[in-house]
């Protein structure tokens, strides 16, 4: 367990469109913090509009680690994130500063805090078998199967989340144990005193309006053109993790003529809402989370008070 002698760190977690970046920048300007991005899509170069990647002005005010570190054709895993984040945290502390980990990829936060050592490595043959089953039966059927053996994991996954459903079933078939149980058995080994701030909206309807406005802004900024350019400059396929990101898979379908722009907007907003729902499911059961209403007028004041108290604690 972390002791008072361990250096402080801060997690700033929340669903998409909850204002994490703006709050993080404000905190960086008040305290000796350095931001580490905790986002499975922001790692990809060239994916700027659909990921709401911080712009140059924001990054000038508050640099972010772990942006633009992979091409869209490359994979990036929770294990890779943990390796990168732990290394960066050591470097940040050595500079006399405090790591501020900001994002909405909850599996990455959990992996960093609790570890993934008990999870087996990917099995190519079994993964191929699962993909063949999905081609025959459909991913919703495999999601239903997952719900029978690992209801906790299935509850936070969409029925068509092929990557995560496949991984969870792979783990169960390899070990005979549900992934949720394996994760729960791993003890925390992160040698930091972590303040875990969770941004949770008091009114889901307001968050939904923010999501719609942000997706409309992405379309106006050229999301479809961004995906078109990525397809032109990279050997991409629609099943790559980068292209399964919310917004990107809908833009891909639009470019392939499967849906029109109106359907792109509707499906993109719906998928983003589902993503936010899954993130909130994680957060509402998150142990040791300090919940802040991301819609509160005094959100920044509350966050500053929590961070100041944490940094001054012995």
Tab-separated table of C-alpha atoms in Angstrom:
chain	number	residue	atom	x	y	z
A	1	UNK	CA	0.000	0.000	0.000
A	2	UNK	CA	1.208	3.555	-0.682
A	3	UNK	CA	2.651	5.235	2.390
A	4	UNK	CA	2.952	8.932	3.323
A	5	UNK	CA	6.549	8.738	2.108
A	6	UNK	CA	5.427	7.950	-1.409
A	7	UNK	CA	5.278	10.911	-3.806
A	8	UNK	CA	1.852	12.310	-4.729
A	9	UNK	CA	0.086	11.753	-8.035
A	10	UNK	CA	-3.332	12.779	-9.305
A	11	UNK	CA	-5.838	10.980	-11.514
A	12	UNK	CA	-8.405	13.182	-13.281
A	13	UNK	CA	-10.987	10.821	-14.743
A	14	UNK	CA	-14.275	11.467	-16.490
A	15	UNK	CA	-16.530	10.676	-19.433
A	16	UNK	CA	-16.089	12.255	-22.818
A	17	UNK	CA	-17.122	15.944	-22.972
A	18	UNK	CA	-16.928	16.360	-19.183
A	19	UNK	CA	-14.318	19.129	-19.369
A	20	UNK	CA	-11.269	17.148	-18.246
A	21	UNK	CA	-8.755	18.992	-20.440
A	22	UNK	CA	-9.882	22.486	-19.463
A	23	UNK	CA	-9.751	21.612	-15.778
A	24	UNK	CA	-6.358	19.938	-16.148
A	25	UNK	CA	-4.896	23.004	-17.842
A	26	UNK	CA	-6.212	25.198	-15.044
A	27	UNK	CA	-4.608	22.941	-12.438
A	28	UNK	CA	-1.267	22.913	-14.287
A	29	UNK	CA	-1.246	26.700	-14.232
A	30	UNK	CA	-1.706	26.695	-10.441
A	31	UNK	CA	0.425	23.761	-9.273
A	32	UNK	CA	3.732	22.080	-10.285
A	33	UNK	CA	1.987	19.362	-12.312
A	34	UNK	CA	2.762	17.601	-15.607
A	35	UNK	CA	-0.017	15.991	-17.637
A	36	UNK	CA	0.096	12.387	-18.820
A	37	UNK	CA	-2.718	11.609	-21.248
A	38	UNK	CA	-4.753	8.487	-20.428
A	39	UNK	CA	-6.541	8.031	-23.746
A	40	UNK	CA	-6.341	5.106	-26.148
A	41	UNK	CA	-7.068	7.314	-29.199
A	42	UNK	CA	-4.918	10.382	-28.477
A	43	UNK	CA	-1.804	8.236	-28.889
A	44	UNK	CA	-2.345	8.176	-32.671
A	45	UNK	CA	-0.691	10.655	-35.032
A	46	UNK	CA	-2.988	12.379	-37.483
A	47	UNK	CA	-6.105	11.633	-35.459
A	48	UNK	CA	-6.714	15.132	-34.138
A	49	UNK	CA	-10.280	16.209	-34.914
A	50	UNK	CA	-12.185	13.056	-33.978
A	51	UNK	CA	-10.247	12.608	-30.733
A	52	UNK	CA	-10.653	16.250	-29.618
A	53	UNK	CA	-6.882	16.347	-29.271
A	54	UNK	CA	-5.701	19.493	-27.441
A	55	UNK	CA	-4.724	22.209	-29.928
A	56	UNK	CA	-1.350	23.946	-30.135
A	57	UNK	CA	-2.423	26.824	-27.902
A	58	UNK	CA	-3.581	24.442	-25.186
A	59	UNK	CA	-0.413	22.359	-25.418
A	60	UNK	CA	1.690	25.524	-25.151
A	61	UNK	CA	-0.031	26.278	-21.842
A	62	UNK	CA	0.060	22.694	-20.588
A	63	UNK	CA	2.170	20.118	-22.472
A	64	UNK	CA	0.773	16.585	-22.536
A	65	UNK	CA	2.778	13.355	-22.507
A	66	UNK	CA	1.644	10.331	-24.592
A	67	UNK	CA	0.134	12.210	-27.506
A	68	UNK	CA	1.090	11.258	-31.093
A	69	UNK	CA	3.295	8.291	-30.158
A	70	UNK	CA	1.851	5.714	-32.595
A	71	UNK	CA	0.830	5.590	-36.247
A	72	UNK	CA	-2.813	4.566	-36.791
A	73	UNK	CA	-1.642	1.236	-38.176
A	74	UNK	CA	0.048	0.332	-34.882
A	75	UNK	CA	-1.413	-1.232	-31.758
A	76	UNK	CA	-1.280	0.283	-28.293
A	77	UNK	CA	-2.270	-1.730	-25.238
A	78	UNK	CA	-2.963	-1.224	-21.556
A	79	UNK	CA	0.350	-2.942	-20.826
A	80	UNK	CA	2.223	-0.537	-23.111
A	81	UNK	CA	0.463	2.389	-21.461
A	82	UNK	CA	1.478	1.183	-17.996
A	83	UNK	CA	5.107	0.909	-19.074
A	84	UNK	CA	5.065	4.398	-20.585
A	85	UNK	CA	3.152	6.005	-17.719
A	86	UNK	CA	5.318	4.509	-14.975
A	87	UNK	CA	8.487	5.677	-16.732
A	88	UNK	CA	7.080	9.176	-17.194
A	89	UNK	CA	5.913	9.371	-13.582
A	90	UNK	CA	9.426	8.607	-12.353
A	91	UNK	CA	10.852	11.293	-14.641
A	92	UNK	CA	8.259	13.869	-13.545
A	93	UNK	CA	8.933	13.254	-9.855
A	94	UNK	CA	12.677	13.482	-10.485
A	95	UNK	CA	12.056	16.985	-11.864
A	96	UNK	CA	10.357	17.938	-8.600
A	97	UNK	CA	6.893	17.921	-10.130
A	98	UNK	CA	3.705	15.881	-9.700
A	99	UNK	CA	2.163	13.549	-12.307
A	100	UNK	CA	-1.389	14.511	-13.343
A	101	UNK	CA	-2.948	11.662	-15.321
A	102	UNK	CA	-5.928	12.852	-17.344
A	103	UNK	CA	-8.332	10.947	-19.565
A	104	UNK	CA	-11.284	8.651	-20.011
A	105	UNK	CA	-9.752	5.266	-20.865
A	106	UNK	CA	-10.725	3.649	-17.603
A	107	UNK	CA	-9.001	0.331	-18.281
A	108	UNK	CA	-5.687	2.193	-18.509
A	109	UNK	CA	-6.260	3.868	-15.135
A	110	UNK	CA	-7.191	0.559	-13.545
A	111	UNK	CA	-4.247	-1.264	-15.098
A	112	UNK	CA	-1.843	1.388	-13.833
A	113	UNK	CA	-3.293	1.330	-10.338
A	114	UNK	CA	-3.767	-2.415	-9.961
A	115	UNK	CA	-1.602	-4.022	-12.609
A	116	UNK	CA	-2.388	-6.544	-15.342
A	117	UNK	CA	0.077	-9.238	-14.356
A	118	UNK	CA	-2.584	-11.903	-13.849
A	119	UNK	CA	-3.979	-11.566	-17.385
A	120	UNK	CA	-2.637	-13.995	-19.994
A	121	UNK	CA	-1.000	-12.731	-23.140
A	122	UNK	CA	-2.939	-12.769	-26.410
A	123	UNK	CA	-3.342	-16.176	-28.040
A	124	UNK	CA	-3.343	-15.807	-31.826
A	125	UNK	CA	-5.001	-19.166	-32.517
A	126	UNK	CA	-7.796	-18.619	-30.020
A	127	UNK	CA	-8.341	-15.072	-31.269
A	128	UNK	CA	-8.712	-16.447	-34.807
A	129	UNK	CA	-11.293	-18.964	-33.575
A	130	UNK	CA	-13.263	-16.205	-31.839
A	131	UNK	CA	-13.245	-14.067	-34.965
A	132	UNK	CA	-14.541	-17.011	-36.968
A	133	UNK	CA	-17.321	-17.535	-34.429
A	134	UNK	CA	-18.194	-13.842	-34.615
A	135	UNK	CA	-18.343	-13.984	-38.406
A	136	UNK	CA	-20.834	-16.844	-38.144
A	137	UNK	CA	-22.910	-15.792	-35.112
A	138	UNK	CA	-22.273	-12.050	-34.747
A	139	UNK	CA	-20.572	-10.143	-31.940
A	140	UNK	CA	-23.846	-9.581	-30.030
A	141	UNK	CA	-24.129	-13.361	-29.656
A	142	UNK	CA	-20.597	-13.521	-28.257
A	143	UNK	CA	-21.456	-10.606	-25.972
A	144	UNK	CA	-24.396	-12.643	-24.672
A	145	UNK	CA	-22.040	-15.567	-24.086
A	146	UNK	CA	-19.680	-13.273	-22.196
A	147	UNK	CA	-22.577	-12.081	-20.028
A	148	UNK	CA	-23.091	-15.688	-18.875
A	149	UNK	CA	-19.483	-16.200	-17.746
A	150	UNK	CA	-18.377	-12.652	-16.877
A	151	UNK	CA	-21.426	-10.440	-16.294
A	152	UNK	CA	-19.372	-7.642	-14.719
A	153	UNK	CA	-17.245	-7.198	-17.833
A	154	UNK	CA	-20.143	-7.688	-20.247
A	155	UNK	CA	-22.169	-4.984	-18.481
A	156	UNK	CA	-19.678	-2.276	-19.412
A	157	UNK	CA	-19.180	-3.375	-23.039
A	158	UNK	CA	-21.345	-2.585	-26.038
A	159	UNK	CA	-22.660	-5.668	-27.889
A	160	UNK	CA	-20.531	-4.812	-30.949
A	161	UNK	CA	-17.307	-3.935	-29.087
A	162	UNK	CA	-15.443	-6.704	-30.893
A	163	UNK	CA	-11.986	-5.902	-29.542
A	164	UNK	CA	-12.931	-5.995	-25.853
A	165	UNK	CA	-15.499	-8.789	-26.084
A	166	UNK	CA	-12.942	-10.914	-27.906
A	167	UNK	CA	-10.263	-10.199	-25.305
A	168	UNK	CA	-12.588	-10.971	-22.375
A	169	UNK	CA	-13.729	-14.282	-23.904
A	170	UNK	CA	-10.138	-15.134	-24.788
A	171	UNK	CA	-9.111	-14.643	-21.151
A	172	UNK	CA	-11.996	-16.762	-19.878
A	173	UNK	CA	-11.260	-19.600	-22.280
A	174	UNK	CA	-7.547	-19.521	-21.487
A	175	UNK	CA	-7.875	-19.356	-17.703
A	176	UNK	CA	-11.375	-20.543	-16.836
A	177	UNK	CA	-11.776	-17.344	-14.810
A	178	UNK	CA	-13.610	-14.141	-15.757
A	179	UNK	CA	-11.425	-11.142	-16.538
A	180	UNK	CA	-13.184	-9.096	-13.843
A	181	UNK	CA	-12.179	-11.614	-11.172
A	182	UNK	CA	-8.565	-11.681	-12.351
A	183	UNK	CA	-8.410	-7.887	-12.250
A	184	UNK	CA	-9.889	-7.848	-8.759
A	185	UNK	CA	-7.214	-10.233	-7.462
A	186	UNK	CA	-4.293	-8.022	-8.452
A	187	UNK	CA	-3.012	-5.899	-5.602
A	188	UNK	CA	-2.074	-2.256	-6.057
A	189	UNK	CA	1.646	-1.793	-6.535
A	190	UNK	CA	1.755	1.812	-7.741
A	191	UNK	CA	4.217	3.553	-5.378
A	192	UNK	CA	2.394	6.885	-5.224
A	193	UNK	CA	-0.212	8.560	-3.040
A	194	UNK	CA	-2.952	8.973	-5.622
A	195	UNK	CA	-5.770	11.494	-5.450
A	196	UNK	CA	-8.469	10.087	-7.734
A	197	UNK	CA	-10.834	12.781	-8.987
A	198	UNK	CA	-13.908	11.578	-10.898
A	199	UNK	CA	-15.915	14.079	-12.954
A	200	UNK	CA	-19.527	12.865	-12.932
A	201	UNK	CA	-22.355	15.061	-14.266
A	202	UNK	CA	-25.340	15.756	-12.041
A	203	UNK	CA	-27.532	15.951	-15.160
A	204	UNK	CA	-26.955	13.369	-17.901
A	205	UNK	CA	-29.046	15.413	-20.360
A	206	UNK	CA	-26.587	18.295	-20.159
A	207	UNK	CA	-23.695	15.937	-20.890
A	208	UNK	CA	-25.638	14.595	-23.885
A	209	UNK	CA	-26.063	18.134	-25.224
A	210	UNK	CA	-22.336	18.723	-24.825
A	211	UNK	CA	-21.622	15.489	-26.693
A	212	UNK	CA	-23.876	16.488	-29.600
A	213	UNK	CA	-22.377	19.976	-29.801
A	214	UNK	CA	-18.858	18.588	-29.746
A	215	UNK	CA	-19.595	16.023	-32.447
A	216	UNK	CA	-21.148	18.720	-34.635
A	217	UNK	CA	-18.007	20.801	-34.129
A	218	UNK	CA	-15.864	17.832	-35.191
A	219	UNK	CA	-17.897	17.417	-38.380
A	220	UNK	CA	-17.622	21.133	-39.120
A	221	UNK	CA	-13.862	20.995	-38.507
A	222	UNK	CA	-13.446	18.256	-41.118
A	223	UNK	CA	-13.667	14.851	-39.435
A	224	UNK	CA	-14.578	13.093	-42.675
A	225	UNK	CA	-11.701	14.764	-44.513
A	226	UNK	CA	-9.361	13.725	-41.702
A	227	UNK	CA	-10.346	10.081	-42.117
A	228	UNK	CA	-10.077	10.412	-45.900
A	229	UNK	CA	-6.515	11.746	-45.531
A	230	UNK	CA	-5.590	8.944	-43.118
A	231	UNK	CA	-6.870	6.350	-45.576
A	232	UNK	CA	-4.846	7.966	-48.334
A	233	UNK	CA	-1.554	8.117	-46.415
A	234	UNK	CA	-1.698	4.870	-44.394
A	235	UNK	CA	-2.451	1.234	-45.200
A	236	UNK	CA	-5.517	1.254	-42.967
A	237	UNK	CA	-8.266	-1.303	-42.570
A	238	UNK	CA	-11.566	-0.772	-40.781
A	239	UNK	CA	-10.746	-3.353	-38.083
A	240	UNK	CA	-7.640	-1.558	-36.786
A	241	UNK	CA	-8.060	-0.352	-33.172
A	242	UNK	CA	-7.485	3.251	-34.292
A	243	UNK	CA	-10.309	3.089	-36.834
A	244	UNK	CA	-12.690	1.474	-34.352
A	245	UNK	CA	-12.584	4.640	-32.247
A	246	UNK	CA	-15.897	6.459	-31.891
A	247	UNK	CA	-16.429	8.862	-34.790
A	248	UNK	CA	-13.773	7.241	-36.939
A	249	UNK	CA	-15.663	4.044	-37.619
A	250	UNK	CA	-18.767	6.057	-38.545
A	251	UNK	CA	-16.743	8.352	-40.841
A	252	UNK	CA	-15.188	5.256	-42.432
A	253	UNK	CA	-18.651	3.826	-43.133
A	254	UNK	CA	-19.694	7.154	-44.646
A	255	UNK	CA	-16.693	7.205	-46.959
A	256	UNK	CA	-17.518	3.645	-48.008
A	257	UNK	CA	-21.051	4.752	-48.912
A	258	UNK	CA	-22.685	2.609	-46.224
A	259	UNK	CA	-24.279	5.618	-44.481
A	260	UNK	CA	-24.852	9.257	-45.412
A	261	UNK	CA	-23.770	12.361	-43.497
A	262	UNK	CA	-27.025	12.547	-41.547
A	263	UNK	CA	-26.636	8.945	-40.426
A	264	UNK	CA	-22.968	9.591	-39.664
A	265	UNK	CA	-23.973	12.367	-37.288
A	266	UNK	CA	-26.765	10.341	-35.640
A	267	UNK	CA	-24.664	7.210	-35.230
A	268	UNK	CA	-21.611	9.146	-34.078
A	269	UNK	CA	-23.533	10.981	-31.362
A	270	UNK	CA	-25.248	7.763	-30.256
A	271	UNK	CA	-21.925	5.917	-30.081
A	272	UNK	CA	-20.368	8.748	-28.086
A	273	UNK	CA	-23.257	8.648	-25.627
A	274	UNK	CA	-22.733	4.907	-25.226
A	275	UNK	CA	-19.042	5.492	-24.613
A	276	UNK	CA	-19.874	8.058	-21.925
A	277	UNK	CA	-22.341	5.630	-20.340
A	278	UNK	CA	-19.636	2.939	-20.120
A	279	UNK	CA	-17.149	5.405	-18.661
A	280	UNK	CA	-19.678	6.478	-16.029
A	281	UNK	CA	-20.390	2.840	-15.171
A	282	UNK	CA	-16.696	2.418	-14.383
A	283	UNK	CA	-16.529	5.647	-12.394
A	284	UNK	CA	-19.614	5.079	-10.262
A	285	UNK	CA	-18.113	1.868	-8.880
A	286	UNK	CA	-14.552	3.205	-8.685
A	287	UNK	CA	-13.014	2.659	-5.243
A	288	UNK	CA	-11.558	5.736	-3.501
A	289	UNK	CA	-12.872	8.159	-6.123
A	290	UNK	CA	-13.476	11.749	-5.047
A	291	UNK	CA	-16.560	12.690	-7.068
A	292	UNK	CA	-16.893	16.192	-8.478
A	293	UNK	CA	-19.888	17.413	-10.468
A	294	UNK	CA	-18.415	18.420	-13.815
A	295	UNK	CA	-21.390	20.756	-14.343
A	296	UNK	CA	-20.899	22.684	-11.085
A	297	UNK	CA	-20.148	26.380	-11.432
A	298	UNK	CA	-17.429	26.080	-8.784
A	299	UNK	CA	-15.864	22.918	-10.220
A	300	UNK	CA	-12.455	24.552	-10.565
A	301	UNK	CA	-12.558	25.870	-6.989
A	302	UNK	CA	-13.444	22.421	-5.649
A	303	UNK	CA	-10.715	20.725	-7.660
A	304	UNK	CA	-8.098	23.257	-6.576
A	305	UNK	CA	-8.994	22.682	-2.927
A	306	UNK	CA	-8.720	18.899	-3.282
A	307	UNK	CA	-5.382	19.087	-5.115
A	308	UNK	CA	-3.912	21.613	-2.685
A	309	UNK	CA	-4.861	19.472	0.303
A	310	UNK	CA	-3.401	16.393	-1.354
A	311	UNK	CA	-0.103	18.056	-2.184
A	312	UNK	CA	0.241	19.457	1.342
A	313	UNK	CA	-0.550	16.152	3.047
A	314	UNK	CA	2.321	14.333	4.706
